[in-house]
Amino acid sequence: MKTDLAKILSVSGQHGLYQFIAQARNGAIAESLESKKRTTFSASSRITTLEDIAIYTSEGEMKLAEVFQALNKVLGTAEAPSPKADEKEIKALFKKAIPNYDEDRFYLSHMKKVSDWYSQIAKYASFDFVTDEDRRKEAEEKADDKA
């Protein structure tokens, strides 16, 4: 099954990633990818979908899905380094996977977070991501069903 990064959430102040379940009256209902526990986040929570995140490169921005694919190409079935790993190991991984990342704007703290997210996607989802084309086809199918 494809992973829809538009429905995978990062919530400021919370560890881990969440799957969007539904809109609540005053926020969002989401399920932890790891524990499968459902939580309601208030509208004031800083919620970001992984679809909306990109890293800086010398050519501009690189979407997180592309970053995950590049890391997956380098790592294969190996695990990503933990956020507590040696900083040289983490930087070396990103230098190998994304040689043109912008060292002035993509910091070690960002690399640690992306590496942690990568590990969670590897364990609890897949690297076969839903594309804009998939979303367009799904919308067309829904429109055809209503007609």
Coordinates of N, CA and C in Angstrom, one line a residue:
M1 N 0.8 -1.2 0.0 CA 0.0 0.0 0.0 C 0.9 1.2 0.0
K2 N 0.5 2.2 -0.8 CA 1.3 3.5 -0.9 C 1.1 4.3 0.3
T3 N 2.2 5.0 0.7 CA 2.2 6.0 1.8 C 1.9 7.4 1.3
D4 N 0.9 8.0 1.9 CA 0.5 9.3 1.5 C 1.1 10.3 2.5
L5 N 2.2 11.0 2.1 CA 2.9 11.9 3.0 C 2.0 13.1 3.4
A6 N 0.9 13.3 2.6 CA 0.0 14.4 2.9 C -0.8 14.1 4.2
K7 N -0.8 12.8 4.5 CA -1.6 12.3 5.7 C -0.7 11.9 6.8
I8 N 0.6 12.0 6.7 CA 1.6 11.7 7.7 C 2.0 13.0 8.4
L9 N 1.8 13.1 9.7 CA 1.9 14.4 10.4 C 3.1 14.4 11.4
S10 N 3.8 15.5 11.5 CA 4.7 15.8 12.5 C 4.1 16.9 13.4
V11 N 4.1 16.6 14.7 CA 3.5 17.6 15.6 C 4.6 18.1 16.5
S12 N 4.7 19.4 16.5 CA 5.8 20.1 17.3 C 5.6 19.7 18.8
G13 N 6.7 19.3 19.4 CA 6.6 18.9 20.9 C 6.2 17.5 21.1
Q14 N 5.9 16.7 20.0 CA 5.6 15.3 20.1 C 6.6 14.5 19.4
H15 N 7.0 13.4 20.0 CA 7.9 12.5 19.3 C 7.2 11.6 18.4
G16 N 7.8 11.3 17.3 CA 7.2 10.3 16.3 C 6.3 11.0 15.3
L17 N 5.8 10.1 14.4 CA 4.9 10.6 13.3 C 3.5 10.0 13.6
Y18 N 2.5 10.7 13.0 CA 1.1 10.4 13.2 C 0.4 10.3 11.8
Q19 N -0.5 9.4 11.7 CA -1.4 9.2 10.5 C -2.6 10.0 10.8
F20 N -3.0 11.0 9.9 CA -4.2 11.7 10.0 C -5.4 10.8 9.9
I21 N -6.3 10.9 10.8 CA -7.5 10.1 10.7 C -8.8 10.9 10.3
A22 N -9.0 12.0 11.0 CA -10.2 12.8 10.7 C -10.0 14.2 11.3
Q23 N -10.8 15.1 10.8 CA -10.9 16.5 11.3 C -11.8 16.4 12.6
A24 N -11.3 17.1 13.6 CA -12.1 17.2 14.8 C -12.7 18.6 14.9
R25 N -13.6 18.8 15.8 CA -14.3 20.1 15.9 C -13.2 21.2 16.2
N26 N -12.3 20.9 17.0 CA -11.3 21.9 17.4 C -9.8 21.5 17.1
G27 N -9.7 20.6 16.1 CA -8.3 20.2 15.7 C -8.3 19.0 14.8
A28 N -7.4 18.1 15.1 CA -7.3 16.9 14.2 C -7.2 15.6 15.1
I29 N -7.7 14.5 14.6 CA -7.5 13.2 15.2 C -6.5 12.5 14.4
A30 N -5.5 12.0 15.1 CA -4.4 11.3 14.5 C -4.0 10.1 15.3
E31 N -3.4 9.1 14.6 CA -2.9 7.9 15.2 C -1.4 7.7 15.1
S32 N -0.8 7.4 16.2 CA 0.7 7.3 16.2 C 1.0 6.1 15.3
L33 N 2.0 6.3 14.4 CA 2.5 5.2 13.5 C 3.0 4.1 14.4
E34 N 3.7 4.4 15.4 CA 4.4 3.4 16.3 C 3.4 2.7 17.2
S35 N 2.7 3.4 18.0 CA 1.9 2.7 19.0 C 0.4 2.5 18.6
K36 N 0.0 3.1 17.5 CA -1.4 3.0 17.0 C -2.4 3.6 18.0
K37 N -1.9 4.4 18.9 CA -2.8 5.1 19.8 C -3.4 6.4 19.1
R38 N -4.6 6.6 19.3 CA -5.3 7.8 18.7 C -5.2 9.0 19.7
T39 N -5.0 10.2 19.1 CA -4.8 11.4 19.9 C -5.6 12.5 19.2
T40 N -6.1 13.4 19.9 CA -6.7 14.6 19.3 C -5.7 15.8 19.6
F41 N -5.3 16.4 18.5 CA -4.5 17.6 18.6 C -5.3 18.8 18.4
S42 N -5.1 19.8 19.2 CA -5.9 21.1 19.2 C -5.5 21.9 17.9
A43 N -6.3 22.8 17.6 CA -6.0 23.7 16.4 C -4.8 24.5 16.6
S44 N -4.4 24.7 17.9 CA -3.2 25.5 18.2 C -1.9 24.7 18.1
S45 N -2.1 23.4 18.0 CA -0.8 22.5 17.8 C -0.2 22.9 16.5
R46 N 1.1 22.8 16.5 CA 1.9 23.1 15.3 C 2.0 21.8 14.5
I47 N 1.1 21.5 13.6 CA 1.0 20.3 12.8 C 1.5 20.5 11.4
T48 N 2.4 19.7 10.9 CA 2.9 19.8 9.6 C 2.8 18.5 8.9
T49 N 2.4 18.4 7.7 CA 2.4 17.2 6.9 C 3.8 17.0 6.3
L50 N 4.2 15.8 6.2 CA 5.5 15.5 5.6 C 5.6 15.9 4.1
E51 N 4.4 16.0 3.5 CA 4.3 16.4 2.1 C 4.8 17.9 2.0
D52 N 4.6 18.7 3.0 CA 4.9 20.1 2.9 C 6.3 20.4 3.3
I53 N 7.1 19.4 3.6 CA 8.5 19.7 4.1 C 9.5 19.4 3.0
A54 N 10.5 20.3 2.9 CA 11.5 20.1 1.9 C 12.8 20.5 2.5
I55 N 13.9 20.1 1.9 CA 15.2 20.5 2.4 C 15.9 21.4 1.4
Y56 N 16.8 22.2 1.8 CA 17.5 23.2 0.9 C 18.7 22.5 0.2
T57 N 18.7 22.7 -1.1 CA 19.9 22.2 -1.9 C 20.4 23.4 -2.7
S58 N 21.5 23.2 -3.3 CA 22.1 24.3 -4.1 C 21.2 24.6 -5.3
E59 N 20.4 23.7 -5.7 CA 19.4 24.0 -6.9 C 18.1 24.5 -6.4
G60 N 17.8 24.6 -5.1 CA 16.5 25.0 -4.6 C 16.1 24.1 -3.5
E61 N 14.8 23.7 -3.5 CA 14.3 22.8 -2.5 C 14.1 21.4 -3.0
M62 N 14.2 20.4 -2.1 CA 14.0 19.0 -2.5 C 12.9 18.5 -1.6
K63 N 11.8 18.0 -2.1 CA 10.7 17.5 -1.3 C 11.2 16.3 -0.5
L64 N 10.6 16.2 0.7 CA 10.9 15.1 1.6 C 10.8 13.7 1.0
A65 N 9.8 13.5 0.1 CA 9.6 12.2 -0.5 C 10.9 11.9 -1.3
E66 N 11.4 12.9 -2.0 CA 12.6 12.7 -2.8 C 13.8 12.4 -1.9
V67 N 13.9 13.1 -0.8 CA 15.0 12.9 0.2 C 14.9 11.5 0.7
F68 N 13.7 11.0 1.1 CA 13.6 9.6 1.5 C 14.0 8.6 0.4
Q69 N 13.6 8.9 -0.8 CA 14.0 8.0 -1.9 C 15.5 8.0 -2.1
A70 N 16.2 9.1 -2.0 CA 17.6 9.2 -2.1 C 18.3 8.4 -0.9
L71 N 17.8 8.6 0.3 CA 18.3 7.9 1.4 C 18.1 6.4 1.3
N72 N 17.0 6.0 0.8 CA 16.6 4.6 0.6 C 17.6 4.0 -0.4
K73 N 17.9 4.7 -1.5 CA 18.8 4.2 -2.5 C 20.2 4.0 -1.9
V74 N 20.7 4.8 -1.0 CA 22.0 4.7 -0.4 C 22.0 3.6 0.7
L75 N 20.9 3.6 1.5 CA 20.9 2.7 2.7 C 20.4 1.3 2.3
G76 N 19.5 1.2 1.3 CA 19.0 -0.2 0.9 C 18.2 -0.7 2.1
T77 N 18.5 -1.9 2.6 CA 17.8 -2.5 3.7 C 18.4 -2.1 5.0
A78 N 19.5 -1.4 5.0 CA 20.2 -1.0 6.3 C 19.4 0.1 7.0
E79 N 19.5 0.1 8.3 CA 18.8 1.2 9.1 C 19.5 2.5 9.0
A80 N 18.7 3.6 9.1 CA 19.3 4.9 9.1 C 20.0 5.1 10.5
P81 N 21.0 5.9 10.5 CA 21.6 6.2 11.9 C 20.6 6.9 12.8
S82 N 20.7 6.5 14.1 CA 19.8 7.1 15.0 C 20.2 8.6 15.3
P83 N 19.3 9.4 15.7 CA 19.6 10.8 16.0 C 20.7 10.9 17.0
K84 N 21.0 9.9 17.8 CA 22.1 10.0 18.8 C 23.4 9.5 18.2
A85 N 23.4 9.1 17.0 CA 24.6 8.6 16.3 C 25.6 9.7 16.2
D86 N 26.9 9.4 15.9 CA 27.9 10.3 15.7 C 27.6 11.3 14.6
E87 N 27.8 12.6 14.8 CA 27.4 13.6 13.8 C 28.1 13.4 12.5
K88 N 29.4 12.8 12.5 CA 30.1 12.6 11.2 C 29.4 11.5 10.4
E89 N 28.8 10.5 11.1 CA 28.1 9.4 10.4 C 26.8 9.9 9.7
I90 N 26.1 10.8 10.4 CA 24.9 11.4 9.9 C 25.2 12.3 8.7
K91 N 26.2 13.1 8.9 CA 26.5 14.0 7.8 C 27.0 13.3 6.6
A92 N 27.8 12.2 6.8 CA 28.3 11.4 5.7 C 27.2 10.8 4.9
L93 N 26.2 10.3 5.6 CA 25.0 9.7 4.9 C 24.4 10.7 4.0
F94 N 24.1 11.9 4.5 CA 23.4 12.9 3.7 C 24.3 13.4 2.6
K95 N 25.6 13.5 2.8 CA 26.5 13.9 1.8 C 26.5 12.9 0.6
K96 N 26.4 11.6 1.0 CA 26.4 10.5 0.0 C 25.0 10.5 -0.8
A97 N 23.9 10.6 0.0 CA 22.6 10.6 -0.6 C 22.2 11.8 -1.4
I98 N 22.5 13.0 -0.8 CA 22.2 14.3 -1.4 C 23.4 15.2 -1.4
P99 N 24.3 14.9 -2.3 CA 25.6 15.6 -2.3 C 25.5 17.2 -2.4
N100 N 24.4 17.6 -3.0 CA 24.2 19.1 -3.2 C 23.4 19.8 -2.1
Y101 N 23.2 19.1 -0.9 CA 22.4 19.8 0.1 C 23.1 21.1 0.5
D102 N 22.3 22.1 0.9 CA 22.9 23.4 1.3 C 23.4 23.3 2.7
E103 N 24.7 23.3 2.9 CA 25.3 23.2 4.3 C 25.0 24.4 5.1
D104 N 24.7 25.5 4.5 CA 24.4 26.7 5.3 C 23.0 26.8 5.8
R105 N 22.1 26.0 5.2 CA 20.7 26.1 5.6 C 20.1 24.7 6.0
F106 N 20.7 23.6 5.8 CA 20.3 22.3 6.2 C 21.2 21.8 7.3
Y107 N 20.8 22.0 8.6 CA 21.6 21.8 9.7 C 21.6 20.3 10.2
L108 N 22.6 20.0 11.1 CA 22.7 18.7 11.7 C 21.3 18.3 12.4
S109 N 20.7 19.3 13.1 CA 19.5 19.0 13.7 C 18.4 18.6 12.8
H110 N 18.4 19.2 11.6 CA 17.4 18.8 10.5 C 17.7 17.4 10.0
M111 N 19.0 17.1 9.9 CA 19.4 15.8 9.4 C 19.0 14.7 10.4
K112 N 19.1 15.0 11.7 CA 18.7 14.0 12.7 C 17.2 13.8 12.6
K113 N 16.4 14.8 12.5 CA 15.0 14.7 12.4 C 14.6 13.9 11.2
V114 N 15.2 14.2 10.0 CA 14.8 13.5 8.8 C 15.2 12.0 8.9
S115 N 16.4 11.8 9.5 CA 16.8 10.4 9.7 C 15.9 9.6 10.6
D116 N 15.4 10.3 11.6 CA 14.4 9.6 12.5 C 13.1 9.4 11.8
W117 N 12.6 10.3 11.0 CA 11.4 10.1 10.2 C 11.6 9.0 9.2
Y118 N 12.8 9.0 8.6 CA 13.1 7.9 7.6 C 12.9 6.5 8.3
S119 N 13.5 6.4 9.5 CA 13.4 5.1 10.2 C 12.0 4.7 10.5
Q120 N 11.2 5.7 10.9 CA 9.7 5.4 11.2 C 9.0 5.0 10.0
I121 N 9.2 5.7 8.8 CA 8.5 5.3 7.6 C 9.0 3.9 7.2
A122 N 10.3 3.6 7.4 CA 10.8 2.3 7.0 C 10.1 1.2 7.9
K123 N 9.8 1.5 9.1 CA 9.2 0.5 10.0 C 7.7 0.4 9.9
Y124 N 7.1 1.5 9.7 CA 5.6 1.5 9.9 C 4.8 1.9 8.6
A125 N 5.5 2.1 7.5 CA 4.8 2.5 6.2 C 5.7 1.9 5.1
S126 N 5.7 2.6 4.0 CA 6.5 2.2 2.8 C 7.1 3.4 2.1
F127 N 8.1 3.1 1.3 CA 8.7 4.2 0.5 C 8.0 4.3 -0.9
D128 N 6.9 3.7 -1.1 CA 6.1 3.8 -2.3 C 5.1 4.9 -2.0
F129 N 5.4 6.1 -2.4 CA 4.6 7.3 -2.0 C 3.5 7.6 -3.0
V130 N 2.4 8.1 -2.5 CA 1.3 8.6 -3.3 C 1.8 9.8 -4.1
T131 N 1.5 9.9 -5.4 CA 2.0 11.0 -6.2 C 0.8 11.9 -6.5
D132 N 1.1 13.1 -7.0 CA 0.0 14.0 -7.5 C -0.8 13.3 -8.6
E133 N -0.2 12.5 -9.4 CA -0.9 11.8 -10.5 C -1.9 10.8 -9.8
D134 N -1.5 10.1 -8.8 CA -2.4 9.2 -8.1 C -3.6 9.9 -7.5
R135 N -3.3 11.1 -6.9 CA -4.4 11.9 -6.3 C -5.4 12.3 -7.4
R136 N -4.8 12.7 -8.6 CA -5.7 13.2 -9.7 C -6.6 12.0 -10.2
K137 N -6.0 10.9 -10.3 CA -6.8 9.7 -10.8 C -7.9 9.3 -9.8
E138 N -7.5 9.4 -8.5 CA -8.5 9.1 -7.4 C -9.7 10.1 -7.5
A139 N -9.4 11.4 -7.7 CA -10.4 12.4 -7.7 C -11.3 12.2 -9.0
E140 N -10.7 11.8 -10.1 CA -11.5 11.5 -11.3 C -12.4 10.3 -11.1
E141 N -11.9 9.3 -10.4 CA -12.7 8.1 -10.1 C -13.9 8.4 -9.2
K142 N -13.7 9.3 -8.2 CA -14.7 9.7 -7.3 C -15.8 10.5 -8.1
A143 N -15.3 11.4 -9.0 CA -16.2 12.2 -9.8 C -17.1 11.3 -10.7
D144 N -16.4 10.2 -11.3 CA -17.2 9.3 -12.2 C -18.2 8.5 -11.4
D145 N -17.9 8.1 -10.1 CA -18.8 7.4 -9.3 C -20.0 8.2 -9.0
K146 N -19.9 9.5 -8.8 CA -21.0 10.4 -8.5 C -21.9 10.6 -9.7
A147 N -21.3 10.5 -10.9 CA -22.1 10.8 -12.1 C -23.1 9.8 -12.5

